[in-house]
Tab-separated table of C-alpha atoms in Angstrom:
chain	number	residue	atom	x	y	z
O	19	UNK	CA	96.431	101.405	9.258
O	20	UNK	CA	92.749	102.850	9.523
O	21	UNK	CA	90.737	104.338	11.825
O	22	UNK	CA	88.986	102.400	14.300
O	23	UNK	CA	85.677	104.110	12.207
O	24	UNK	CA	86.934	103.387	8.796
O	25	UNK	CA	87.711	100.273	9.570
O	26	UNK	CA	84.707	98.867	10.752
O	27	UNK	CA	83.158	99.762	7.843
O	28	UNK	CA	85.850	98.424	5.503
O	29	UNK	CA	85.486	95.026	7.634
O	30	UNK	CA	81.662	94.886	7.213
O	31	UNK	CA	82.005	95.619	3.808
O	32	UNK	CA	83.839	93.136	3.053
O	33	UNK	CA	82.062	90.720	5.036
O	34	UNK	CA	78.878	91.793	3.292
O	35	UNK	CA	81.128	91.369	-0.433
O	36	UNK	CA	82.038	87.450	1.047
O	37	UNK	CA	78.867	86.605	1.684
O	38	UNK	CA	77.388	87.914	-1.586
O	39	UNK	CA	79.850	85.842	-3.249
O	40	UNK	CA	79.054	82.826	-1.196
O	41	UNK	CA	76.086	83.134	-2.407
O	42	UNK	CA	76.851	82.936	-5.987
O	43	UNK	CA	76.320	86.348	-6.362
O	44	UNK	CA	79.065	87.613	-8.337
O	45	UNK	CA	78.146	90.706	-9.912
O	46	UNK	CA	77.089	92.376	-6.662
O	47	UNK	CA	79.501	90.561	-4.548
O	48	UNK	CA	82.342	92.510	-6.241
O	49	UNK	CA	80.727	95.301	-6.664
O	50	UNK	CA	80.377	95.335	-3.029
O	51	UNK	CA	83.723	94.769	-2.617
O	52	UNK	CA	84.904	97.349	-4.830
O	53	UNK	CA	83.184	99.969	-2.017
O	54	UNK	CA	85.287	98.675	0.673
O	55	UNK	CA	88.242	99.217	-1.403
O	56	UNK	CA	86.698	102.835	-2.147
O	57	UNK	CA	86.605	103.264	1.650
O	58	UNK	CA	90.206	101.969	2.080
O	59	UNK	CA	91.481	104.902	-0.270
O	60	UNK	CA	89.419	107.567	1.124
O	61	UNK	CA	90.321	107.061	4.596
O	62	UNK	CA	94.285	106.771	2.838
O	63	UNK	CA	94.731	103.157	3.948
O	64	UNK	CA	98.008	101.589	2.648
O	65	UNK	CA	98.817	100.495	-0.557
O	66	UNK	CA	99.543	97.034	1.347
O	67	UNK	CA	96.399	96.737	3.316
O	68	UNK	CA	94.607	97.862	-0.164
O	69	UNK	CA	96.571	94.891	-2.173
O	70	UNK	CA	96.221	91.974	1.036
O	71	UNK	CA	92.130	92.821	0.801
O	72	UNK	CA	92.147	93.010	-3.347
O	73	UNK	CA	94.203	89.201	-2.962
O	74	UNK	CA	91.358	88.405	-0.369
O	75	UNK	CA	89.062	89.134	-3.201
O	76	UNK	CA	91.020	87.243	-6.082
O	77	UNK	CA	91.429	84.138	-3.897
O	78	UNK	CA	87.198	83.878	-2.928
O	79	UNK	CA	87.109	84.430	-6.970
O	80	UNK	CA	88.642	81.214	-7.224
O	81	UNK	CA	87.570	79.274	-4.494
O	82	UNK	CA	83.983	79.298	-6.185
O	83	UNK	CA	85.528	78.861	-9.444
O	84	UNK	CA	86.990	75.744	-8.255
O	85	UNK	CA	84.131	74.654	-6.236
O	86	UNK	CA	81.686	75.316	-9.323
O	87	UNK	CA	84.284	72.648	-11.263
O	88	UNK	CA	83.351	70.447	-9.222
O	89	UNK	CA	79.873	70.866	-8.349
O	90	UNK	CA	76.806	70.727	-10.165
O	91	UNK	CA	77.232	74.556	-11.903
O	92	UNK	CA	80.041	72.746	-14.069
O	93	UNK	CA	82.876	74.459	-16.084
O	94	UNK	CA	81.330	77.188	-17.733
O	95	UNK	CA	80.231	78.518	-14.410
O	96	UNK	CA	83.693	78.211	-13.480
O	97	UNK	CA	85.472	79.881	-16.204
O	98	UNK	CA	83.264	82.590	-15.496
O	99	UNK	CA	84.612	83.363	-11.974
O	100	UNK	CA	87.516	83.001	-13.119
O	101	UNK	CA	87.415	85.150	-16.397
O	102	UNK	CA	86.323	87.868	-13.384
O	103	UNK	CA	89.217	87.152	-11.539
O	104	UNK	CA	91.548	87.758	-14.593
O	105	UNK	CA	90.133	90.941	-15.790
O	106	UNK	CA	90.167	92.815	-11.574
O	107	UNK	CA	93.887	91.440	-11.819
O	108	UNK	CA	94.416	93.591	-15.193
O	109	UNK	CA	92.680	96.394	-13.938
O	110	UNK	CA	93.970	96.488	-10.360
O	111	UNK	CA	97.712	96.268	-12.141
O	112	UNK	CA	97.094	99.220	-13.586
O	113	UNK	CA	95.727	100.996	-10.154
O	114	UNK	CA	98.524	100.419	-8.104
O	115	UNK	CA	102.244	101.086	-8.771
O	116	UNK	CA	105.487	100.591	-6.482
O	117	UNK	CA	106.442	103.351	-4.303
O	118	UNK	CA	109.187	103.592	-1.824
O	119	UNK	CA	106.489	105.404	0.657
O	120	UNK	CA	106.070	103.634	3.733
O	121	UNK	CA	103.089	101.319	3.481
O	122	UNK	CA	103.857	101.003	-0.275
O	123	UNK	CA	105.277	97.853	-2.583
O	124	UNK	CA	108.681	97.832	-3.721
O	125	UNK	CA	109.097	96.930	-7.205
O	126	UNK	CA	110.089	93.024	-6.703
O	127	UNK	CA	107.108	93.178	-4.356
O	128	UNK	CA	104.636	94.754	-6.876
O	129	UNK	CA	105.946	91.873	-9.089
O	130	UNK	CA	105.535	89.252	-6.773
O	131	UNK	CA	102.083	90.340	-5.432
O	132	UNK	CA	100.424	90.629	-8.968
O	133	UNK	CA	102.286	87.687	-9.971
O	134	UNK	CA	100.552	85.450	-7.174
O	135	UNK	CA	97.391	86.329	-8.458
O	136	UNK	CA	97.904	85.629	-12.160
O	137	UNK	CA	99.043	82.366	-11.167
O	138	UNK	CA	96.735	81.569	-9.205
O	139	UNK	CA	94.178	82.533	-12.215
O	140	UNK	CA	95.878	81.111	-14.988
O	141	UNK	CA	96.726	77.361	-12.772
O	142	UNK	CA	92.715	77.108	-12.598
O	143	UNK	CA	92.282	77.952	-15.779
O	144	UNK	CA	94.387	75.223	-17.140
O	145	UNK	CA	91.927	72.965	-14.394
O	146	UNK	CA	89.103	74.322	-16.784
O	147	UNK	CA	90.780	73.911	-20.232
O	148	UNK	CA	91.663	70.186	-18.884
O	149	UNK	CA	88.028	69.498	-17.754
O	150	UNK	CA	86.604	70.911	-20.770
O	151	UNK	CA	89.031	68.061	-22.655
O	152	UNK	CA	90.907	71.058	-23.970
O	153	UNK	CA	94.616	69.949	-23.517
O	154	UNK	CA	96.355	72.441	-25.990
O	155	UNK	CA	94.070	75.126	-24.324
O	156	UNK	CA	95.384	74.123	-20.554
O	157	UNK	CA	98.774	73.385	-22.089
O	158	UNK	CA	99.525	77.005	-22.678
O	159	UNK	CA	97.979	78.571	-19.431
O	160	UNK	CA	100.597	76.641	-17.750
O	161	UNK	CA	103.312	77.364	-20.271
O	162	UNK	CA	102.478	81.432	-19.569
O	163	UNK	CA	102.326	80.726	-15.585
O	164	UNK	CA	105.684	79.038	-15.670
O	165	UNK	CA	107.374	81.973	-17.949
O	166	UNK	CA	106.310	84.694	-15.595
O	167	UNK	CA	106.839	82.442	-12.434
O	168	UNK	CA	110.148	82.352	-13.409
O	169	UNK	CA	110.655	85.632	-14.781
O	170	UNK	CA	109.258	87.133	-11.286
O	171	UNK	CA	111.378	85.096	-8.928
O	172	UNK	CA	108.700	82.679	-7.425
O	173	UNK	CA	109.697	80.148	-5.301
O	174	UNK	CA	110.647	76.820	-5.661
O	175	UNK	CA	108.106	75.888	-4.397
O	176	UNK	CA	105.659	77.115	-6.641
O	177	UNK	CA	107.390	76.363	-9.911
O	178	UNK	CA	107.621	72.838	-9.000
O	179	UNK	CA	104.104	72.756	-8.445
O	180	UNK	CA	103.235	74.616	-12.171
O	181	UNK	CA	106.030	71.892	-13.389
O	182	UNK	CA	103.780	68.818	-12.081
O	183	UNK	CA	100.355	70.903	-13.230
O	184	UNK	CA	102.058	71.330	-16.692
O	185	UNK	CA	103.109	67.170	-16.563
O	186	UNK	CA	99.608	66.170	-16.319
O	187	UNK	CA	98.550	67.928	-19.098
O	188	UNK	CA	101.429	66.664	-21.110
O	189	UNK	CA	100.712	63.345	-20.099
O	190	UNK	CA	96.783	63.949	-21.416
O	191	UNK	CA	98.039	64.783	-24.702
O	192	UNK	CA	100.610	61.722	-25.399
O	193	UNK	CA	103.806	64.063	-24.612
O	194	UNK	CA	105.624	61.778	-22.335
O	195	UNK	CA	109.443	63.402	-23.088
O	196	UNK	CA	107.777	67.189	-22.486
O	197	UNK	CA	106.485	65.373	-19.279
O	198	UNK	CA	109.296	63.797	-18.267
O	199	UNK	CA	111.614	66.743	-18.689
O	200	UNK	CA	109.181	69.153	-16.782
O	201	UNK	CA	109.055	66.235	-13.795
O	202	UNK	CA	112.438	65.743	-13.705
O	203	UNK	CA	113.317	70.070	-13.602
O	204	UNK	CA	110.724	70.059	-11.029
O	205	UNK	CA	112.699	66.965	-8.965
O	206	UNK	CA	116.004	68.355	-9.421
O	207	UNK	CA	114.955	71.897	-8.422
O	208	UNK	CA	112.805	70.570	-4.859
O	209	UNK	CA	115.968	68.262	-4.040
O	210	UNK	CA	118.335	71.241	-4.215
O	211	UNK	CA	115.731	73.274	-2.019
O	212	UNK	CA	115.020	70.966	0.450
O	213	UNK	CA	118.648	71.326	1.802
O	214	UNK	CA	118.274	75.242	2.461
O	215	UNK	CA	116.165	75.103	5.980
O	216	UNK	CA	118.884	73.564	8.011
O	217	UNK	CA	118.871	76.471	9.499
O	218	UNK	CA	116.045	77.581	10.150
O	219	UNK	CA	114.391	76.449	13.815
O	220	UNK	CA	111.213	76.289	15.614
O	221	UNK	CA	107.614	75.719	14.024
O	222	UNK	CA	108.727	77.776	11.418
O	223	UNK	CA	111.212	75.535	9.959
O	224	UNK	CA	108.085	72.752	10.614
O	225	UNK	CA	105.965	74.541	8.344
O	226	UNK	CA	108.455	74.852	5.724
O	227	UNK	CA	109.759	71.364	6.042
O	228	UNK	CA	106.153	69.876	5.303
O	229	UNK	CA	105.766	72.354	2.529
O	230	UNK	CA	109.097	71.212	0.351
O	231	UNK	CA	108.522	67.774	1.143
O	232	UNK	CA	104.837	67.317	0.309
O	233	UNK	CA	106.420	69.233	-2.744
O	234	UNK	CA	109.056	67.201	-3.405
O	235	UNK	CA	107.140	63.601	-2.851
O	236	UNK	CA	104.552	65.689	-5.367
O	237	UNK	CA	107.283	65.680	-8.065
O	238	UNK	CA	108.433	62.313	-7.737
O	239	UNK	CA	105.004	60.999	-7.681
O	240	UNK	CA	104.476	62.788	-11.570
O	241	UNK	CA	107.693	61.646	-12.478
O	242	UNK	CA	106.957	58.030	-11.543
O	243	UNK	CA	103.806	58.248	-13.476
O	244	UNK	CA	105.309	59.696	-16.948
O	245	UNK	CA	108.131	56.993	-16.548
O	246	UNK	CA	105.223	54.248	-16.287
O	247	UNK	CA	103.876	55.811	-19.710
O	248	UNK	CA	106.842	55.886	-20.927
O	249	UNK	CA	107.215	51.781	-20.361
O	250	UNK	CA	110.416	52.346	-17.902
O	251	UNK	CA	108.720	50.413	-14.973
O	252	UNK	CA	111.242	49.740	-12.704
O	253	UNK	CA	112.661	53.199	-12.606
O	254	UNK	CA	109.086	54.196	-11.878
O	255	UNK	CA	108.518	52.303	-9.089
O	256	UNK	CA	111.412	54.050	-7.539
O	257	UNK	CA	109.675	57.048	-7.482
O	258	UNK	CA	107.052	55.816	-6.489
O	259	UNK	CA	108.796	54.146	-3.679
O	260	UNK	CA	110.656	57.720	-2.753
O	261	UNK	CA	107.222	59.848	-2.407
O	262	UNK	CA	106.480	57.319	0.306
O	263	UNK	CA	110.173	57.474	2.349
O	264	UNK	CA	110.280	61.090	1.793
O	265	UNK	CA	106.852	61.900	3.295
O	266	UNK	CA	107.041	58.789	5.624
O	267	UNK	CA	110.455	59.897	6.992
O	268	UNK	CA	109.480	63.743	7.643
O	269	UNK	CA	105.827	64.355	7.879
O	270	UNK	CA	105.017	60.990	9.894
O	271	UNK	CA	103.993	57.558	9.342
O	272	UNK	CA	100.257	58.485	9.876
O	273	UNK	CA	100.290	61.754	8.131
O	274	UNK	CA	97.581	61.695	5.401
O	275	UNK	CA	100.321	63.044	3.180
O	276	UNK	CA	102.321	59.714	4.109
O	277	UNK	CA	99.576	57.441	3.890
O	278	UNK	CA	98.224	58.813	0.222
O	279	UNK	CA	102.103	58.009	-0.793
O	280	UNK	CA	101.782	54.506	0.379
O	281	UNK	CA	98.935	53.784	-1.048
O	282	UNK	CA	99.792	54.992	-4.016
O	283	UNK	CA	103.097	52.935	-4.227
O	284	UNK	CA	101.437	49.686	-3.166
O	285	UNK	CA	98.989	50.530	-6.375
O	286	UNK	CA	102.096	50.580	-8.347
O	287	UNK	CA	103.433	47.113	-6.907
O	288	UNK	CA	100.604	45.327	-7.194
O	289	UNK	CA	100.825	46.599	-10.916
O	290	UNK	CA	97.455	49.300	-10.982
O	291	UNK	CA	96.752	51.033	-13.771
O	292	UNK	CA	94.221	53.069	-15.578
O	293	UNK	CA	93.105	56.380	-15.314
O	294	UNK	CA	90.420	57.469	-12.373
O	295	UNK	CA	88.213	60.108	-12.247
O	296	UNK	CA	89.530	63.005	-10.721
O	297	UNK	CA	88.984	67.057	-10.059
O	298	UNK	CA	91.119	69.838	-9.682
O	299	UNK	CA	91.727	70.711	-5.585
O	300	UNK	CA	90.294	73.886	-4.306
O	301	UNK	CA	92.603	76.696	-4.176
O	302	UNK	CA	94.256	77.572	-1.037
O	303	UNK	CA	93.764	80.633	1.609
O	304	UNK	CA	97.039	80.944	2.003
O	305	UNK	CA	98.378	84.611	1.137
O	306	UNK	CA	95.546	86.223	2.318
O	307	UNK	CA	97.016	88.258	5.321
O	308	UNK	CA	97.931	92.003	5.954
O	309	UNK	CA	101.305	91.259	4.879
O	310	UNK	CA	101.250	90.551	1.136
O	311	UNK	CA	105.222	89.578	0.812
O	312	UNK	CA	104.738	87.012	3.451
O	313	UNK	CA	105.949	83.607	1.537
O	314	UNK	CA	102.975	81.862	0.663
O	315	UNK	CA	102.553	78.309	0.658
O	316	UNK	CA	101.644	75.830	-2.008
O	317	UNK	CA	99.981	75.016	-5.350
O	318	UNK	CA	98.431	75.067	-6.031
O	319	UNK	CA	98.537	75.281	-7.082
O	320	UNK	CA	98.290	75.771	-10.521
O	321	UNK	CA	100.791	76.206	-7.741
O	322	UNK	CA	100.977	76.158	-5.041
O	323	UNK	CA	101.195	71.102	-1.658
O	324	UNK	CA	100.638	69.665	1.435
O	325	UNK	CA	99.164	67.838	3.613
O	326	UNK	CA	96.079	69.407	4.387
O	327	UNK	CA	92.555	70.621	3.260
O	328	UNK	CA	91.218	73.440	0.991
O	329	UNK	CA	91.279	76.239	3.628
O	330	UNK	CA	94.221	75.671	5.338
O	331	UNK	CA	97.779	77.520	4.150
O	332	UNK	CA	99.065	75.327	1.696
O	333	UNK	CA	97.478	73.407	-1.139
O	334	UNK	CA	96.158	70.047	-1.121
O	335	UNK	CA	98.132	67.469	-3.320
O	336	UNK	CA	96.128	64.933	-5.675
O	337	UNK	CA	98.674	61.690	-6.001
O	338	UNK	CA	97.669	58.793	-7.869
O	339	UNK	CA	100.274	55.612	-9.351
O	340	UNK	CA	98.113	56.501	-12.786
O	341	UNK	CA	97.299	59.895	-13.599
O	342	UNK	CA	98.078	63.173	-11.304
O	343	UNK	CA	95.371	65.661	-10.932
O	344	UNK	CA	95.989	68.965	-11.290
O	345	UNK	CA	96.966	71.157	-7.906
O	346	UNK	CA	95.769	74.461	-7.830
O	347	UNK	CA	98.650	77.132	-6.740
O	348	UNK	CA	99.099	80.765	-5.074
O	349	UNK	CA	102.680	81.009	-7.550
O	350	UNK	CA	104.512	84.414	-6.913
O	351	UNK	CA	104.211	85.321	-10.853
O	352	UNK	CA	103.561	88.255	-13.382
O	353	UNK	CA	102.839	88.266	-16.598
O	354	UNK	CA	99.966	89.090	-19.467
O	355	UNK	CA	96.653	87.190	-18.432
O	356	UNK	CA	95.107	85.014	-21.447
């Protein structure tokens, strides 16, 4: 989309922004960033190459974030990456607006695109309000990243994933039914899905298949745990036991994904209980190419599930028989940031 010149300078610009950042250098890290985006509209880049380098930016915003949670900088450290990352969302919202034009963003695009971002944001936010012992605070970042998930037509997928973020929290402030009914919405919704890639083929349909069911065994695995708070045992153990199958069946007996699952239900049988430490998983790099409508896997983050490790396309997924971590997602959302 740019000049061979143009763009050599856009990509060392924005190597120069990553590394800044990397650093811990925030300030100057997006303020380098913000010249290779300067560049990008002088030379008349896209609007899509403009919006898949501004996501580039969003996501690195937070990674750190997420890796400050769980380092030695702590939550306040995070929340301020994070607060960054809200406030370029609100102002790049208002900088770029659909357009027919080639290279442009149709309007359920637009939506989609800023809505990934928000999510994304508002997900990790809920990781800091829950660290911070802030339940009611976390509680209604996930409420607002489910509304707009929904409103903006995210995927399954992702909305499952806010559901199970949005359990745990429930679950960390006594309200098992709440819980319960968010799991269960969350099951019903990934069962349904599930069926839909029969026909697709090839490594494609491999990559979605271990998306929806790391998903899937995801959402059972909250469920199970809100049923064991709410004292229904045996029905929880089913769950339990259907996390495994599921992720035994389709990703592989030796799959970590399959593995965590059995683990987690031979916890449960052997009657384990209590609540471990645990930290919020690193965001994902998934929807950080060119193409910004390409389906992005997760979460999750907030949403955003799979088998595999911060870096890779798709989310990591805590599991535990006791308490779920939260999963950080890339939701396709829109709404108001807090």
């Amino acid at each position: 989309e740019l000049r061979s010149d143009a763009a050599r300078r856009v990509r060392l610009q924005e190597q120069r922004a990553f590394a800044l950042l990397e650093y811990g250098k925030l300030e100057e890290g997006v303020a380098a960033f913000d010249q290779a985006l300067q560049i990008r509209r002088q030379c008349k880049g896209t609007v899509k190459g403009t919006c898949a380098a501004f996501k580039r930016l969003v996501v690195q915003l937070n990674c750190r974030a997420m890796e400050s949670l769980q380092g030695a900088d702590g939550v306040d450290s995070a929340m301020e990456w994070l607060t960054l990352a809200a406030q370029r969302v609100r102002d790049f919202a208002g900088e770029v607006e659909p357009s027919p034009a080639p290279g442009g963003l149709t309007t359920e695009e637009h939506a989609k695109f800023l809505g990934e971002l928000i999510s994304l944001t508002l997900n990790n936010m809920a990781c800091g309000g829950r660290a911070l012992g802030q339940a009611d605070r976390a509680q209604q970042y996930l409420l607002q990243s489910l509304e707009v998930a929904i409103r903006s037509g995210a995927s399954v997928d992702d909305v499952a994933a806010t559901r199970g973020n949005l359990c745990a929290v429930l679950l960390d402030a006594g309200h098992v039914d709440q819980a319960l009914e968010q799991a269960r919405l969350a099951v019903t919704a990934c069962e349904a899905d599930i069926l839909d890639i029969r026909e697709l083929r090839g490594k494609t349909r491999e990559q979605v298949l271990t998306q929806k069911v790391s998903v899937l065994a995801a959402s059972y695995n909250h469920l199970a745990y809100g049923l064991k708070q709410q004292g229904s045992n045996e029905e929880a153990l089913e769950y339990y036991r259907k996390a495994w199958v599921v992720a035994d069946e389709f990703l592989g007996r030796e799959s970590e994904t399959a593995l965590m699952f059995r683990k987690v239900y031979a916890d449960a049988l052997s009657g384990g209980g209590g609540k471990p430490p645990e930290a919020p998983t690193l965001p994902p790099a998934a929807g950080v190419a060119d193409d910004v409508t390409a389906a992005v896997g997760n979460g999750s983050c907030a949403g955003s599930i799979a088998e595999s490790t911060p870096g890779s396309s798709q989310c990591t997924t805590p599991a535990s028989s006791r308490a779920p971590a939260l999963s950080a997602t890339l939701g396709a959302t829109r709404g108001g940031l807090p």
